[in-house]
Amino acid sequence: MANRPFLLFAAAMTGSYVLTFQVYLALPLAAGDSLGVNATEVTTGLFVVSAAVAVAGQLRLTAWAKGRRSPHQALAAGLSCMGLAFVPLAFTPRDSPVMTHVALVTAVALLAVGGAIVHPFEMDTVVALCDNRLVATHYGLYNTLSGVGIALGNPAVGALWDFAQVHRAAWLTWVVLVAVGFGCAVSVTVLARSGRLAGREVAQAAG
């Protein structure tokens, strides 16, 4: 708890877990709102797409990111991709099932791609920030903080969805989720440039 850079990193990454969870919340709500009786089948298909992208692309995406980006640049790129996932939905008319279907599949695929890029670098950063000591304890606390973020973020997204539906502003939910993704990317970039994401061992090695 005294490891401030670790806590700041955990806070910056919390939004990514809220975004990932929208496969179970906002995206099924959007499917039900636009697709009606076909929503259940579409939602099931979204889970399949998400799993397929993760399984097929994880190693390739990790290799691509390692070859072209620093760890923190890869994190920012992955988080930005997760934010971009919701852009198509912001421009999709509610009364267009075909466009909604395409937007949902695009959103799930981009979330999976972003998550696949983020995950290995996220775990490496946690190890770096704990200087390879009490690694399991740090992982446990990190996951706990992420869980708290999800527990707070999901009711907020649900309330935002209801507000947007009442005021006929469906785009509002998606714009806020896009902002969360880019907010996380900016936060990680700021922490990296301030030197707070390099543990003591990493900093000594770099020096």
XYZ file of N, CA, C and O in Angstrom:
828
model
N 0.825 -1.213 0.000
C 0.000 0.000 0.000
C 0.859 1.263 0.000
O 0.396 2.336 -0.374
N 2.110 1.136 0.426
C 3.003 2.292 0.431
C 3.678 2.507 -0.921
O 4.396 3.493 -1.101
N 3.451 1.578 -1.847
C 4.065 1.658 -3.173
C 3.190 2.554 -4.060
O 2.307 2.090 -4.775
N 3.444 3.844 -4.002
C 2.576 4.797 -4.689
C 2.552 4.617 -6.207
O 1.474 4.675 -6.815
N 3.701 4.416 -6.883
C 3.640 4.202 -8.335
C 2.762 3.011 -8.711
O 2.017 3.064 -9.685
N 2.843 1.949 -7.909
C 2.002 0.775 -8.167
C 0.523 1.132 -8.042
O -0.296 0.740 -8.879
N 0.162 1.866 -6.998
C -1.233 2.247 -6.796
C -1.721 3.171 -7.910
O -2.860 3.056 -8.373
N -0.869 4.087 -8.350
C -1.237 4.981 -9.440
C -1.454 4.206 -10.739
O -2.392 4.476 -11.499
N -0.599 3.233 -10.977
C -0.747 2.405 -12.179
C -2.041 1.596 -12.113
O -2.785 1.509 -13.103
N -2.321 1.025 -10.950
C -3.559 0.254 -10.790
C -4.783 1.135 -11.033
O -5.748 0.717 -11.695
N -4.736 2.357 -10.527
C -5.857 3.280 -10.738
C -6.003 3.630 -12.220
O -7.122 3.693 -12.748
N -4.866 3.854 -12.892
C -4.903 4.219 -14.306
C -5.458 3.092 -15.166
O -6.095 3.340 -16.196
N -5.238 1.838 -14.750
C -5.664 0.690 -15.537
C -7.070 0.220 -15.216
O -7.626 -0.613 -15.936
N -7.646 0.726 -14.135
C -8.970 0.251 -13.717
C -10.005 0.409 -14.820
O -10.857 -0.461 -15.046
N -9.946 1.527 -15.538
C -10.905 1.771 -16.603
C -10.885 0.694 -17.677
O -11.921 0.403 -18.282
N -9.723 0.070 -17.904
C -9.644 -0.968 -18.933
C -10.500 -2.166 -18.561
O -11.091 -2.827 -19.429
N -10.589 -2.448 -17.264
C -11.422 -3.571 -16.822
C -12.902 -3.236 -16.948
O -13.725 -4.105 -17.254
N -13.240 -1.984 -16.698
C -14.629 -1.554 -16.887
C -15.006 -1.682 -18.358
O -16.099 -2.159 -18.698
N -14.099 -1.292 -19.253
C -14.367 -1.406 -20.690
C -14.526 -2.866 -21.094
O -15.446 -3.223 -21.846
N -13.633 -3.719 -20.636
C -13.703 -5.140 -20.981
C -15.026 -5.749 -20.549
O -15.614 -6.569 -21.266
N -15.529 -5.334 -19.391
C -16.753 -5.915 -18.851
C -17.987 -5.516 -19.660
O -19.050 -6.121 -19.491
N -17.862 -4.535 -20.547
C -19.027 -4.108 -21.310
C -19.488 -5.162 -22.315
O -20.590 -5.062 -22.863
N -18.662 -6.186 -22.537
C -19.103 -7.320 -23.340
C -20.286 -8.007 -22.657
O -21.125 -8.622 -23.308
N -20.367 -7.858 -21.325
C -21.444 -8.485 -20.565
C -22.541 -7.491 -20.165
O -23.552 -7.890 -19.611
N -22.332 -6.207 -20.418
C -23.298 -5.222 -19.960
C -23.809 -4.341 -21.106
O -24.899 -4.564 -21.627
N -23.044 -3.359 -21.512
C -23.536 -2.384 -22.485
C -23.774 -2.995 -23.865
O -24.763 -2.656 -24.535
N -22.896 -3.886 -24.305
C -23.073 -4.461 -25.643
C -24.316 -5.349 -25.728
O -25.079 -5.238 -26.697
N -24.576 -6.231 -24.759
C -25.853 -6.961 -24.794
C -27.071 -6.037 -24.694
O -28.097 -6.303 -25.312
N -26.962 -4.955 -23.913
C -28.067 -3.996 -23.841
C -28.326 -3.372 -25.218
O -29.479 -3.213 -25.635
N -27.245 -3.033 -25.910
C -27.392 -2.451 -27.248
C -27.999 -3.466 -28.214
O -28.837 -3.119 -29.051
N -27.581 -4.728 -28.091
C -28.141 -5.773 -28.947
C -29.633 -5.928 -28.691
O -30.436 -6.006 -29.629
N -30.021 -5.966 -27.427
C -31.431 -6.106 -27.096
C -32.248 -4.919 -27.541
O -33.394 -5.063 -27.996
N -31.666 -3.735 -27.454
C -32.380 -2.512 -27.809
C -32.667 -2.429 -29.301
O -33.710 -1.932 -29.729
N -31.742 -2.932 -30.106
C -31.871 -2.774 -31.555
C -32.336 -4.046 -32.261
O -33.044 -3.976 -33.259
N -31.932 -5.202 -31.728
C -32.162 -6.449 -32.450
C -33.328 -7.272 -31.920
O -33.716 -8.258 -32.537
N -33.851 -6.901 -30.776
C -35.042 -7.562 -30.255
C -34.857 -9.043 -30.021
O -33.967 -9.465 -29.285
N -35.678 -9.871 -30.683
C -35.690 -11.316 -30.430
C -34.391 -11.987 -30.851
O -34.088 -13.094 -30.399
N -33.617 -11.348 -31.719
C -32.354 -11.946 -32.167
C -31.184 -11.581 -31.260
O -30.050 -11.998 -31.516
N -31.449 -10.826 -30.213
C -30.369 -10.317 -29.377
C -29.585 -11.429 -28.692
O -28.359 -11.354 -28.570
N -30.268 -12.474 -28.227
C -29.591 -13.553 -27.509
C -28.584 -14.262 -28.400
O -27.436 -14.510 -27.993
N -28.990 -14.577 -29.619
C -28.077 -15.238 -30.548
C -26.885 -14.346 -30.885
O -25.747 -14.804 -30.966
N -27.158 -13.066 -31.091
C -26.079 -12.126 -31.418
C -25.108 -12.001 -30.253
O -23.886 -12.005 -30.441
N -25.638 -11.898 -29.035
C -24.779 -11.776 -27.864
C -23.892 -13.002 -27.713
O -22.697 -12.896 -27.410
N -24.450 -14.183 -27.930
C -23.648 -15.413 -27.894
C -22.544 -15.365 -28.934
O -21.399 -15.746 -28.671
N -22.883 -14.879 -30.115
C -21.882 -14.744 -31.164
C -20.773 -13.782 -30.796
O -19.605 -13.993 -31.161
N -21.118 -12.737 -30.050
C -20.102 -11.777 -29.627
C -19.070 -12.434 -28.717
O -17.869 -12.156 -28.812
N -19.528 -13.301 -27.814
C -18.600 -14.018 -26.943
C -17.657 -14.900 -27.758
O -16.468 -15.008 -27.456
N -18.203 -15.524 -28.793
C -17.387 -16.384 -29.653
C -16.328 -15.557 -30.385
O -15.156 -15.942 -30.457
N -16.738 -14.413 -30.917
C -15.795 -13.533 -31.620
C -14.691 -13.074 -30.683
O -13.501 -13.102 -31.031
N -15.072 -12.673 -29.472
C -14.090 -12.207 -28.494
C -13.061 -13.285 -28.181
O -11.849 -13.031 -28.181
N -13.537 -14.496 -27.932
C -12.624 -15.592 -27.612
C -11.740 -15.945 -28.805
O -10.532 -16.191 -28.652
N -12.336 -15.954 -30.006
C -11.575 -16.319 -31.202
C -10.452 -15.327 -31.479
O -9.320 -15.713 -31.797
N -10.749 -14.039 -31.347
C -9.727 -13.009 -31.573
C -8.612 -13.137 -30.550
O -7.421 -13.060 -30.893
N -8.973 -13.360 -29.293
C -7.960 -13.476 -28.238
C -7.059 -14.684 -28.465
O -5.824 -14.599 -28.354
N -7.662 -15.828 -28.791
C -6.883 -17.059 -28.979
C -6.006 -16.968 -30.229
O -4.826 -17.316 -30.203
N -6.590 -16.485 -31.316
C -5.855 -16.452 -32.576
C -4.811 -15.336 -32.623
O -3.782 -15.472 -33.288
N -5.072 -14.252 -31.905
C -4.205 -13.092 -32.069
C -3.241 -12.788 -30.955
O -2.352 -11.948 -31.129
N -3.372 -13.443 -29.793
C -2.567 -13.063 -28.636
C -1.072 -13.061 -28.923
O -0.386 -12.052 -28.719
N -0.532 -14.169 -29.388
C 0.913 -14.254 -29.614
C 1.366 -13.295 -30.714
O 2.406 -12.638 -30.592
N 0.582 -13.195 -31.779
C 0.959 -12.312 -32.881
C 0.930 -10.848 -32.451
O 1.827 -10.069 -32.792
N -0.103 -10.482 -31.705
C -0.219 -9.088 -31.267
C 0.877 -8.733 -30.273
O 1.438 -7.635 -30.314
N 1.202 -9.672 -29.380
C 2.277 -9.420 -28.416
C 3.610 -9.248 -29.131
O 4.388 -8.339 -28.824
N 3.875 -10.122 -30.102
C 5.119 -10.020 -30.866
C 5.183 -8.709 -31.641
O 6.236 -8.057 -31.694
N 4.054 -8.322 -32.238
C 4.013 -7.062 -32.985
C 4.301 -5.884 -32.067
O 5.098 -4.991 -32.405
N 3.674 -5.864 -30.906
C 3.856 -4.747 -29.983
C 5.288 -4.688 -29.461
O 5.882 -3.609 -29.350
N 5.862 -5.830 -29.140
C 7.230 -5.849 -28.627
C 8.230 -5.367 -29.664
O 9.246 -4.749 -29.336
N 7.936 -5.651 -30.943
C 8.853 -5.267 -32.001
C 8.775 -3.807 -32.398
O 9.718 -3.275 -32.989
N 7.673 -3.142 -32.060
C 7.463 -1.779 -32.553
C 7.200 -0.743 -31.473
O 7.178 0.450 -31.760
N 6.978 -1.165 -30.247
C 6.626 -0.233 -29.187
C 7.389 -0.560 -27.910
O 7.736 -1.708 -27.650
N 7.633 0.480 -27.110
C 8.116 0.232 -25.753
C 6.943 -0.324 -24.953
O 5.786 -0.218 -25.382
N 7.205 -0.940 -23.786
C 6.093 -1.499 -23.007
C 4.989 -0.490 -22.721
O 3.804 -0.806 -22.839
N 5.366 0.724 -22.370
C 4.355 1.709 -22.009
C 3.635 2.256 -23.239
O 2.451 2.595 -23.173
N 4.331 2.320 -24.362
C 3.665 2.692 -25.610
C 2.678 1.610 -26.033
O 1.594 1.912 -26.550
N 3.050 0.358 -25.817
C 2.145 -0.749 -26.136
C 0.900 -0.686 -25.264
O -0.223 -0.910 -25.740
N 1.080 -0.385 -23.985
C -0.071 -0.237 -23.090
C -1.000 0.866 -23.577
O -2.225 0.684 -23.648
N -0.426 2.004 -23.916
C -1.241 3.133 -24.385
C -1.956 2.784 -25.685
O -3.131 3.140 -25.879
N -1.264 2.076 -26.580
C -1.886 1.685 -27.846
C -3.052 0.733 -27.612
O -4.119 0.864 -28.220
N -2.847 -0.238 -26.728
C -3.913 -1.188 -26.433
C -5.107 -0.529 -25.781
O -6.266 -0.816 -26.127
N -4.857 0.380 -24.861
C -5.948 1.088 -24.187
C -6.703 1.985 -25.164
O -7.936 2.096 -25.102
N -5.977 2.628 -26.065
C -6.623 3.461 -27.083
C -7.503 2.616 -27.991
O -8.610 3.021 -28.376
N -7.024 1.421 -28.341
C -7.798 0.513 -29.172
C -9.096 0.123 -28.461
O -10.167 0.051 -29.092
N -9.018 -0.103 -27.158
C -10.216 -0.444 -26.385
C -11.207 0.721 -26.373
O -12.427 0.517 -26.425
N -10.698 1.946 -26.307
C -11.579 3.100 -26.375
C -12.220 3.239 -27.741
O -13.424 3.502 -27.867
N -11.434 3.009 -28.797
C -11.945 3.116 -30.166
C -13.044 2.096 -30.443
O -13.858 2.301 -31.355
N -13.059 1.018 -29.684
C -14.034 -0.047 -29.917
C -15.470 0.468 -29.890
O -16.353 -0.065 -30.571
N -15.714 1.523 -29.124
C -17.091 2.000 -28.945
C -17.472 3.122 -29.908
O -18.616 3.567 -29.906
N -16.514 3.571 -30.716
C -16.797 4.661 -31.656
C -17.884 4.290 -32.672
O -18.816 5.074 -32.899
N -17.816 3.102 -33.316
C -18.860 2.786 -34.297
C -20.269 2.814 -33.709
O -21.219 3.235 -34.391
N -20.411 2.377 -32.467
C -21.735 2.342 -31.849
C -22.303 3.746 -31.643
O -23.517 3.944 -31.669
N -21.419 4.719 -31.437
C -21.878 6.097 -31.228
C -22.530 6.668 -32.484
O -23.334 7.597 -32.399
N -22.201 6.095 -33.651
C -22.734 6.613 -34.919
C -23.730 5.654 -35.570
O -24.113 5.850 -36.719
N -24.128 4.631 -34.831
C -25.033 3.634 -35.396
C -26.483 3.938 -35.030
O -26.818 4.027 -33.840
N -27.359 4.103 -36.008
C -28.771 4.358 -35.708
C -29.408 3.171 -34.998
O -29.130 2.014 -35.328
N -30.248 3.458 -34.049
C -30.909 2.405 -33.285
C -31.791 1.532 -34.159
O -31.943 0.329 -33.896
N -32.379 2.101 -35.194
C -33.328 1.377 -36.031
C -32.670 0.686 -37.223
O -33.328 0.360 -38.206
N -31.359 0.450 -37.129
C -30.636 -0.229 -38.210
C -29.979 -1.498 -37.657
O -28.823 -1.466 -37.230
N -30.712 -2.625 -37.666
C -30.166 -3.873 -37.116
C -28.863 -4.318 -37.768
O -27.964 -4.805 -37.085
N -28.772 -4.140 -39.092
C -27.559 -4.585 -39.781
C -26.351 -3.776 -39.313
O -25.289 -4.336 -38.982
N -26.488 -2.459 -39.272
C -25.391 -1.613 -38.823
C -25.061 -1.874 -37.358
O -23.884 -1.861 -36.962
N -26.079 -2.118 -36.552
C -25.843 -2.429 -35.142
C -25.056 -3.717 -35.001
O -24.122 -3.804 -34.194
N -25.423 -4.714 -35.785
C -24.712 -5.992 -35.747
C -23.236 -5.797 -36.090
O -22.346 -6.315 -35.397
N -22.979 -5.064 -37.159
C -21.593 -4.804 -37.579
C -20.838 -4.030 -36.502
O -19.683 -4.339 -36.177
N -21.486 -3.018 -35.921
C -20.841 -2.204 -34.890
C -20.524 -3.036 -33.653
O -19.471 -2.868 -33.029
N -21.421 -3.940 -33.284
C -21.193 -4.791 -32.110
C -20.019 -5.740 -32.330
O -19.167 -5.908 -31.447
N -19.974 -6.359 -33.499
C -18.865 -7.269 -33.799
C -17.542 -6.500 -33.829
O -16.517 -6.963 -33.307
N -17.558 -5.310 -34.419
C -16.355 -4.474 -34.454
C -15.912 -4.105 -33.055
O -14.711 -4.166 -32.728
N -16.862 -3.745 -32.203
C -16.537 -3.361 -30.833
C -15.895 -4.516 -30.071
O -14.869 -4.347 -29.400
N -16.478 -5.692 -30.184
C -15.940 -6.859 -29.474
C -14.550 -7.211 -29.989
O -13.642 -7.528 -29.209
N -14.375 -7.167 -31.305
C -13.069 -7.499 -31.882
C -11.994 -6.518 -31.422
O -10.881 -6.930 -31.023
N -12.304 -5.224 -31.433
C -11.316 -4.221 -31.006
C -11.036 -4.318 -29.508
O -9.893 -4.123 -29.071
N -12.050 -4.618 -28.712
C -11.823 -4.827 -27.279
C -10.877 -6.005 -27.053
O -9.979 -5.950 -26.205
N -11.091 -7.080 -27.807
C -10.238 -8.257 -27.666
C -8.808 -7.966 -28.119
O -7.842 -8.386 -27.470
N -8.670 -7.236 -29.216
C -7.338 -6.875 -29.705
C -6.629 -5.985 -28.690
O -5.464 -6.213 -28.343
N -7.340 -4.965 -28.213
C -6.734 -4.079 -27.216
C -6.341 -4.812 -25.958
O -5.242 -4.610 -25.413
N -7.219 -5.684 -25.487
C -6.908 -6.456 -24.286
C -5.723 -7.373 -24.478
O -4.892 -7.535 -23.569
N -5.631 -7.985 -25.662
C -4.507 -8.875 -25.949
C -3.183 -8.120 -25.977
O -2.140 -8.645 -25.562
N -3.208 -6.893 -26.459
C -1.991 -6.074 -26.459
C -1.622 -5.653 -25.043
O -0.467 -5.709 -24.633
N -2.627 -5.269 -24.275
C -2.382 -4.717 -22.941
C -1.888 -5.761 -21.952
O -0.940 -5.502 -21.172
N -2.505 -6.929 -21.951
C -2.328 -7.867 -20.832
C -0.872 -8.222 -20.502
O -0.454 -8.096 -19.344
N -0.046 -8.684 -21.461
C 1.321 -9.072 -21.084
C 2.159 -7.908 -20.561
O 2.946 -8.074 -19.623
N 1.987 -6.724 -21.140
C 2.759 -5.564 -20.694
C 2.252 -5.055 -19.340
O 3.025 -4.549 -18.528
N 0.969 -5.214 -19.114
C 0.380 -4.857 -17.827
C 0.986 -5.707 -16.715
O 1.408 -5.195 -15.670
N 1.054 -7.007 -16.935
C 1.602 -7.907 -15.921
C 3.092 -7.641 -15.696
O 3.576 -7.677 -14.562
N 3.830 -7.389 -16.780
C 5.256 -7.080 -16.647
C 5.466 -5.795 -15.849
O 6.422 -5.682 -15.065
N 4.593 -4.820 -16.055
C 4.715 -3.550 -15.326
C 4.470 -3.744 -13.841
O 5.161 -3.149 -13.008
N 3.517 -4.585 -13.491
C 3.270 -4.871 -12.078
C 4.509 -5.483 -11.440
O 4.918 -5.097 -10.331
N 5.139 -6.426 -12.138
C 6.362 -7.049 -11.612
C 7.460 -6.007 -11.447
O 8.177 -5.980 -10.430
N 7.610 -5.126 -12.444
C 8.638 -4.088 -12.366
C 8.395 -3.155 -11.187
O 9.330 -2.757 -10.486
N 7.136 -2.805 -10.963
C 6.812 -1.848 -9.904
C 6.968 -2.433 -8.509
O 7.121 -1.686 -7.543
N 6.930 -3.745 -8.399
C 7.152 -4.344 -7.076
C 8.598 -4.828 -6.924
O 8.931 -5.486 -5.924
N 9.433 -4.509 -7.938
C 10.851 -4.881 -7.903
C 11.049 -6.371 -7.673
O 11.986 -6.804 -6.992
N 10.112 -7.152 -8.222
C 10.191 -8.608 -8.163
C 10.142 -9.155 -6.737
O 10.643 -10.240 -6.463
N 9.542 -8.381 -5.834
C 9.362 -8.839 -4.452
C 7.876 -8.815 -4.121
O 7.157 -7.892 -4.511
N 7.419 -9.837 -3.387
C 6.001 -9.950 -3.031
C 5.122 -9.834 -4.282
O 4.105 -9.145 -4.291
N 5.542 -10.539 -5.334
C 4.842 -10.436 -6.613
C 3.389 -10.892 -6.488
O 2.469 -10.224 -6.968
N 3.168 -12.025 -5.831
C 1.805 -12.546 -5.711
C 0.919 -11.592 -4.912
O -0.257 -11.406 -5.225
N 1.498 -10.983 -3.877
C 0.730 -10.019 -3.076
C 0.332 -8.826 -3.928
O -0.812 -8.344 -3.857
N 1.264 -8.335 -4.740
C 0.951 -7.201 -5.618
C -0.110 -7.585 -6.653
O -1.023 -6.793 -6.916
N 0.014 -8.773 -7.237
C -1.001 -9.223 -8.183
C -2.372 -9.293 -7.510
O -3.392 -8.892 -8.082
N -2.394 -9.833 -6.303
C -3.659 -9.954 -5.592
C -4.294 -8.602 -5.320
O -5.499 -8.408 -5.516
N -3.484 -7.654 -4.856
C -4.004 -6.316 -4.584
C -4.434 -5.628 -5.883
O -5.472 -4.949 -5.926
N -3.650 -5.829 -6.929
C -3.976 -5.232 -8.229
C -5.336 -5.719 -8.712
O -6.185 -4.927 -9.153
N -5.561 -7.026 -8.624
C -6.845 -7.580 -9.059
C -7.985 -7.131 -8.159
O -9.113 -6.931 -8.628
N -7.704 -6.958 -6.877
C -8.731 -6.461 -5.958
C -9.139 -5.047 -6.321
O -10.334 -4.711 -6.373
N -8.154 -4.198 -6.579
C -8.455 -2.812 -6.974
C -9.210 -2.764 -8.289
O -10.134 -1.955 -8.457
N -8.848 -3.642 -9.213
C -9.571 -3.702 -10.481
C -11.012 -4.127 -10.255
O -11.937 -3.602 -10.886
N -11.210 -5.094 -9.350
C -12.560 -5.544 -9.033
C -13.403 -4.450 -8.418
O -14.595 -4.314 -8.724
N -12.777 -3.648 -7.553
C -13.498 -2.512 -6.971
C -13.897 -1.529 -8.062
O -15.014 -0.994 -8.075
N -12.986 -1.308 -9.007
C -13.288 -0.413 -10.123
C -14.460 -0.908 -10.950
O -15.339 -0.130 -11.343
N -14.502 -2.222 -11.197
C -15.611 -2.799 -11.949
C -16.909 -2.665 -11.153
O -17.960 -2.318 -11.704
N -16.844 -2.932 -9.839
C -18.039 -2.859 -8.996
C -18.622 -1.449 -8.974
O -19.848 -1.273 -8.879
N -17.771 -0.445 -9.054
C -18.247 0.938 -9.086
C -18.598 1.382 -10.499
O -19.553 2.139 -10.716
N -17.823 0.905 -11.469
C -18.012 1.350 -12.846
C -19.258 0.790 -13.504
O -19.939 1.496 -14.260
N -19.602 -0.458 -13.217
C -20.762 -1.061 -13.872
C -22.085 -0.393 -13.501
O -22.903 -0.116 -14.392
N -22.349 -0.117 -12.221
C -23.572 0.633 -11.921
C -23.583 2.008 -12.581
O -24.641 2.497 -13.002
N -22.404 2.636 -12.668
C -22.324 3.941 -13.317
C -22.672 3.838 -14.798
O -23.414 4.671 -15.342
N -22.161 2.798 -15.467
C -22.482 2.603 -16.883
C -23.965 2.292 -17.047
O -24.626 2.792 -17.968
N -24.502 1.457 -16.149
C -25.924 1.146 -16.218
C -26.794 2.377 -16.039
O -27.772 2.580 -16.772
N -26.435 3.202 -15.074
C -27.190 4.441 -14.848
C -27.062 5.380 -16.045
O -28.036 6.044 -16.441
N -25.875 5.437 -16.622
C -25.660 6.278 -17.803
C -26.508 5.777 -18.970
O -27.094 6.582 -19.715
N -26.578 4.459 -19.135
C -27.400 3.874 -20.198
C -28.864 4.287 -20.027
O -29.514 4.717 -20.975
N -29.383 4.139 -18.802
C -30.779 4.504 -18.542
C -31.028 5.989 -18.810
O -32.041 6.373 -19.401
N -30.090 6.819 -18.367
C -30.206 8.267 -18.605
C -30.230 8.564 -20.093
O -31.049 9.361 -20.573
N -29.330 7.919 -20.831
C -29.243 8.161 -22.268
C -30.506 7.703 -22.983
O -30.965 8.354 -23.935
N -31.091 6.588 -22.518
C -32.320 6.106 -23.153
C -33.488 7.054 -22.900
O -34.280 7.338 -23.801
N -33.594 7.542 -21.676
C -34.686 8.461 -21.336
C -34.596 9.737 -22.150
O -35.610 10.279 -22.613
N -33.382 10.215 -22.349
C -33.187 11.487 -23.050
C -32.874 11.308 -24.532
O -32.433 12.259 -25.188
N -33.076 10.091 -25.031
C -32.861 9.793 -26.458
C -31.469 10.237 -26.915
O -31.307 10.905 -27.948
N -30.496 9.897 -26.128
C -29.106 10.247 -26.447
C -28.232 9.005 -26.286
O -27.317 8.966 -25.464
N -28.546 7.976 -27.061
C -27.836 6.699 -26.942
C -26.328 6.857 -27.144
O -25.533 6.100 -26.571
N -25.949 7.842 -27.948
C -24.531 8.067 -28.223
C -23.748 8.412 -26.966
O -22.529 8.195 -26.888
N -24.429 8.945 -25.943
C -23.732 9.427 -24.755
C -22.969 8.314 -24.043
O -21.829 8.501 -23.609
N -23.594 7.150 -23.927
C -22.934 6.018 -23.268
C -21.638 5.662 -23.974
O -20.594 5.464 -23.337
N -21.688 5.609 -25.292
C -20.511 5.201 -26.061
C -19.418 6.256 -26.013
O -18.225 5.920 -25.931
N -19.800 7.524 -26.040
C -18.803 8.604 -25.967
C -18.065 8.557 -24.634
O -16.840 8.730 -24.573
N -18.789 8.306 -23.562
C -18.149 8.227 -22.241
C -17.189 7.039 -22.191
O -16.069 7.152 -21.663
N -17.576 5.899 -22.757
C -16.693 4.727 -22.766
C -15.448 4.975 -23.618
O -14.344 4.538 -23.267
N -15.632 5.674 -24.738
C -14.464 6.062 -25.546
C -13.527 6.935 -24.717
O -12.300 6.738 -24.710
N -14.091 7.886 -23.987
C -13.286 8.784 -23.152
C -12.548 8.020 -22.062
O -11.398 8.350 -21.727
N -13.178 6.988 -21.516
C -12.521 6.173 -20.484
C -11.277 5.501 -21.061
O -10.202 5.499 -20.448
N -11.411 4.925 -22.249
C -10.265 4.255 -22.871
C -9.108 5.197 -23.126
O -7.954 4.900 -22.776
N -9.405 6.347 -23.702
C -8.337 7.300 -23.988
C -7.814 7.941 -22.702
O -6.632 8.290 -22.619
N -8.681 8.096 -21.707
C -8.225 8.611 -20.415
C -7.215 7.686 -19.772
O -6.204 8.130 -19.210
N -7.473 6.376 -19.856
C -6.519 5.403 -19.328
C -5.193 5.471 -20.085
O -4.108 5.416 -19.477
N -5.275 5.591 -21.414
C -4.058 5.665 -22.231
C -3.228 6.891 -21.870
O -1.994 6.816 -21.720
N -3.888 8.023 -21.709
C -3.177 9.252 -21.334
C -2.569 9.119 -19.945
O -1.424 9.533 -19.709
N -3.301 8.531 -19.019
C -2.796 8.378 -17.647
C -1.534 7.524 -17.611
O -0.557 7.864 -16.941
N -1.561 6.412 -18.348
C -0.384 5.539 -18.391
C 0.796 6.267 -19.037
O 1.943 6.157 -18.579
N 0.524 7.014 -20.100
C 1.594 7.764 -20.768
C 2.213 8.796 -19.831
O 3.450 8.944 -19.774
N 1.382 9.503 -19.083
C 1.879 10.511 -18.141
C 2.719 9.844 -17.051
O 3.806 10.343 -16.693
N 2.248 8.730 -16.522
C 3.011 8.021 -15.491
C 4.350 7.541 -16.038
O 5.376 7.626 -15.352
N 4.345 7.038 -17.278
C 5.585 6.550 -17.873
C 6.580 7.681 -18.089
O 7.777 7.548 -17.779
N 6.099 8.813 -18.596
C 7.012 9.925 -18.866
C 7.550 10.560 -17.599
O 8.611 11.176 -17.609
N 6.806 10.398 -16.509
C 7.292 10.929 -15.229
C 8.270 9.972 -14.551
O 8.820 10.291 -13.497
N 8.466 8.801 -15.159
C 9.390 7.826 -14.599
C 8.808 6.962 -13.501
O 9.531 6.169 -12.891
N 7.506 7.045 -13.265
C 6.908 6.309 -12.154
C 6.600 4.854 -12.472
O 6.257 4.101 -11.566
N 6.712 4.465 -13.728
C 6.404 3.086 -14.080
C 7.643 2.218 -14.204
O 7.561 1.075 -14.641
N 8.784 2.739 -13.828
C 10.014 1.948 -13.822
C 10.374 1.636 -12.378
O 10.643 2.535 -11.588
N 10.335 0.344 -12.021
C 10.741 -0.032 -10.670
C 12.208 0.255 -10.429
O 12.958 0.578 -11.356
N 12.632 0.138 -9.208
C 14.033 0.470 -8.883
C 15.003 -0.388 -9.662
O 16.016 0.085 -10.160
N 14.707 -1.701 -9.800
C 15.613 -2.578 -10.540
C 15.683 -2.189 -12.002
O 16.761 -2.187 -12.618
N 14.534 -1.853 -12.607
C 14.507 -1.439 -14.008
C 15.264 -0.134 -14.181
O 16.056 0.031 -15.113
N 15.054 0.812 -13.272
C 15.731 2.103 -13.365
C 17.246 1.935 -13.238
O 18.017 2.575 -13.959
N 17.689 1.079 -12.317
C 19.122 0.847 -12.148
C 19.720 0.206 -13.393
O 20.815 0.549 -13.827
N 18.975 -0.756 -13.985
C 19.468 -1.414 -15.193
C 19.580 -0.405 -16.332
O 20.536 -0.418 -17.107
N 18.564 0.443 -16.455
C 18.594 1.465 -17.506
C 19.752 2.428 -17.294
O 20.419 2.843 -18.247
N 19.999 2.776 -16.035
C 21.091 3.679 -15.758
C 22.440 3.071 -16.087
O 23.358 3.762 -16.541
